[in-house]
Amino acid sequence: MSETHEARIKRMKMRSWRRGIREMDLILGPYADAKLEGFDTAQLDLFDTLLEENDQDLYPWFSGVQPCPPQYVDLFAEIATFMQGKLARG
């Protein structure tokens, strides 16, 4: 039996908040809470793939120490913009 849309979003939000590295929790968790419910299937698929990546890879990509893979460039830019707005609001 396949996962319902609601169950998928719930799983992805939980996975976004429980990464293993607190910095990644604080980046992906708020973004997932704010954005996932408005995503189409392709966007959910890409974010789900991102969630399968290791934190040891994700954090250097987000911090700019290493370039992120091409498939994530637009998603990383969107997450960065979201986080900048969140920080600006305090």
PDB file of C-alpha atoms in Angstrom:
ATOM      1  CA  MET A   1       0.000   0.000   0.000  1.00  0.00           C
ATOM      2  CA  SER A   2       1.374   3.389  -0.944  1.00  0.00           C
ATOM      3  CA  GLU A   3       1.698   6.329   1.388  1.00  0.00           C
ATOM      4  CA  THR A   4      -1.077   8.952   1.339  1.00  0.00           C
ATOM      5  CA  HIS A   5      -0.199  12.548   0.470  1.00  0.00           C
ATOM      6  CA  GLU A   6      -0.864  13.636   4.059  1.00  0.00           C
ATOM      7  CA  ALA A   7       1.228  10.800   5.520  1.00  0.00           C
ATOM      8  CA  ARG A   8       4.074  11.630   3.141  1.00  0.00           C
ATOM      9  CA  ILE A   9       4.119  15.273   4.201  1.00  0.00           C
ATOM     10  CA  LYS A  10       3.970  14.302   7.872  1.00  0.00           C
ATOM     11  CA  ARG A  11       6.884  11.869   7.419  1.00  0.00           C
ATOM     12  CA  MET A  12       8.919  14.429   5.514  1.00  0.00           C
ATOM     13  CA  LYS A  13       8.339  17.130   8.137  1.00  0.00           C
ATOM     14  CA  MET A  14       9.385  14.760  10.901  1.00  0.00           C
ATOM     15  CA  ARG A  15      12.494  13.745   8.947  1.00  0.00           C
ATOM     16  CA  SER A  16      13.320  17.427   8.354  1.00  0.00           C
ATOM     17  CA  TRP A  17      13.316  18.101  12.107  1.00  0.00           C
ATOM     18  CA  ARG A  18      15.203  14.945  13.108  1.00  0.00           C
ATOM     19  CA  ARG A  19      18.291  15.039  10.946  1.00  0.00           C
ATOM     20  CA  GLY A  20      21.004  14.189  13.422  1.00  0.00           C
ATOM     21  CA  ILE A  21      22.849  17.482  13.085  1.00  0.00           C
ATOM     22  CA  ARG A  22      21.023  20.285  14.892  1.00  0.00           C
ATOM     23  CA  GLU A  23      22.021  22.874  12.288  1.00  0.00           C
ATOM     24  CA  MET A  24      20.271  20.833   9.599  1.00  0.00           C
ATOM     25  CA  ASP A  25      17.179  20.494  11.822  1.00  0.00           C
ATOM     26  CA  LEU A  26      17.058  24.277  12.098  1.00  0.00           C
ATOM     27  CA  ILE A  27      17.417  24.763   8.350  1.00  0.00           C
ATOM     28  CA  LEU A  28      15.150  22.038   6.994  1.00  0.00           C
ATOM     29  CA  GLY A  29      12.526  21.847   9.764  1.00  0.00           C
ATOM     30  CA  PRO A  30      11.083  25.361   9.506  1.00  0.00           C
ATOM     31  CA  TYR A  31      11.252  25.244   5.719  1.00  0.00           C
ATOM     32  CA  ALA A  32       9.373  21.939   5.607  1.00  0.00           C
ATOM     33  CA  ASP A  33       6.731  23.188   8.035  1.00  0.00           C
ATOM     34  CA  ALA A  34       6.142  26.314   5.966  1.00  0.00           C
ATOM     35  CA  LYS A  35       6.378  24.947   2.432  1.00  0.00           C
ATOM     36  CA  LEU A  36       5.713  21.224   1.949  1.00  0.00           C
ATOM     37  CA  GLU A  37       1.931  21.398   1.936  1.00  0.00           C
ATOM     38  CA  GLY A  38       2.073  23.717  -1.080  1.00  0.00           C
ATOM     39  CA  PHE A  39       4.444  21.502  -3.060  1.00  0.00           C
ATOM     40  CA  ASP A  40       3.414  19.542  -6.131  1.00  0.00           C
ATOM     41  CA  THR A  41       4.494  15.936  -6.595  1.00  0.00           C
ATOM     42  CA  ALA A  42       7.744  16.792  -8.401  1.00  0.00           C
ATOM     43  CA  GLN A  43       8.758  19.240  -5.661  1.00  0.00           C
ATOM     44  CA  LEU A  44       7.945  16.685  -2.974  1.00  0.00           C
ATOM     45  CA  ASP A  45       9.963  14.056  -4.833  1.00  0.00           C
ATOM     46  CA  LEU A  46      13.006  16.342  -4.976  1.00  0.00           C
ATOM     47  CA  PHE A  47      12.739  17.312  -1.295  1.00  0.00           C
ATOM     48  CA  ASP A  48      12.275  13.661  -0.348  1.00  0.00           C
ATOM     49  CA  THR A  49      15.452  12.822  -2.276  1.00  0.00           C
ATOM     50  CA  LEU A  50      17.255  15.615  -0.453  1.00  0.00           C
ATOM     51  CA  LEU A  51      16.134  14.139   2.875  1.00  0.00           C
ATOM     52  CA  GLU A  52      17.862  10.875   1.927  1.00  0.00           C
ATOM     53  CA  GLU A  53      21.240  12.645   1.729  1.00  0.00           C
ATOM     54  CA  ASN A  54      23.650  12.375   4.653  1.00  0.00           C
ATOM     55  CA  ASP A  55      23.937  15.382   6.949  1.00  0.00           C
ATOM     56  CA  GLN A  56      27.707  15.159   6.532  1.00  0.00           C
ATOM     57  CA  ASP A  57      27.088  16.030   2.864  1.00  0.00           C
ATOM     58  CA  LEU A  58      24.183  18.435   3.330  1.00  0.00           C
ATOM     59  CA  TYR A  59      25.808  20.778   5.817  1.00  0.00           C
ATOM     60  CA  PRO A  60      28.880  21.566   3.648  1.00  0.00           C
ATOM     61  CA  TRP A  61      26.528  22.196   0.711  1.00  0.00           C
ATOM     62  CA  PHE A  62      24.341  24.569   2.719  1.00  0.00           C
ATOM     63  CA  SER A  63      27.292  26.330   4.332  1.00  0.00           C
ATOM     64  CA  GLY A  64      28.957  26.843   0.945  1.00  0.00           C
ATOM     65  CA  VAL A  65      32.082  24.851   1.816  1.00  0.00           C
ATOM     66  CA  GLN A  66      31.313  22.505  -1.074  1.00  0.00           C
ATOM     67  CA  PRO A  67      29.121  23.052  -4.135  1.00  0.00           C
ATOM     68  CA  CYS A  68      25.787  21.295  -3.996  1.00  0.00           C
ATOM     69  CA  PRO A  69      24.808  18.818  -6.708  1.00  0.00           C
ATOM     70  CA  PRO A  70      23.135  20.441  -9.722  1.00  0.00           C
ATOM     71  CA  GLN A  71      19.733  18.840  -9.046  1.00  0.00           C
ATOM     72  CA  TYR A  72      19.516  20.767  -5.752  1.00  0.00           C
ATOM     73  CA  VAL A  73      20.719  24.230  -6.849  1.00  0.00           C
ATOM     74  CA  ASP A  74      17.251  25.764  -7.219  1.00  0.00           C
ATOM     75  CA  LEU A  75      15.933  24.099  -4.056  1.00  0.00           C
ATOM     76  CA  PHE A  76      18.947  25.297  -2.041  1.00  0.00           C
ATOM     77  CA  ALA A  77      18.443  28.836  -3.361  1.00  0.00           C
ATOM     78  CA  GLU A  78      14.784  28.716  -2.296  1.00  0.00           C
ATOM     79  CA  ILE A  79      15.671  27.394   1.174  1.00  0.00           C
ATOM     80  CA  ALA A  80      18.375  30.073   1.550  1.00  0.00           C
ATOM     81  CA  THR A  81      15.900  32.818   0.615  1.00  0.00           C
ATOM     82  CA  PHE A  82      13.374  31.407   3.076  1.00  0.00           C
ATOM     83  CA  MET A  83      15.964  31.313   5.869  1.00  0.00           C
ATOM     84  CA  GLN A  84      17.196  34.855   5.112  1.00  0.00           C
ATOM     85  CA  GLY A  85      13.620  36.099   5.393  1.00  0.00           C
ATOM     86  CA  LYS A  86      13.152  34.212   8.620  1.00  0.00           C
ATOM     87  CA  LEU A  87      16.354  35.683  10.083  1.00  0.00           C
ATOM     88  CA  ALA A  88      15.421  39.189   8.951  1.00  0.00           C
ATOM     89  CA  ARG A  89      12.080  38.908  10.774  1.00  0.00           C
ATOM     90  CA  GLY A  90      13.877  37.676  13.893  1.00  0.00           C
TER      91      GLY A  90
END
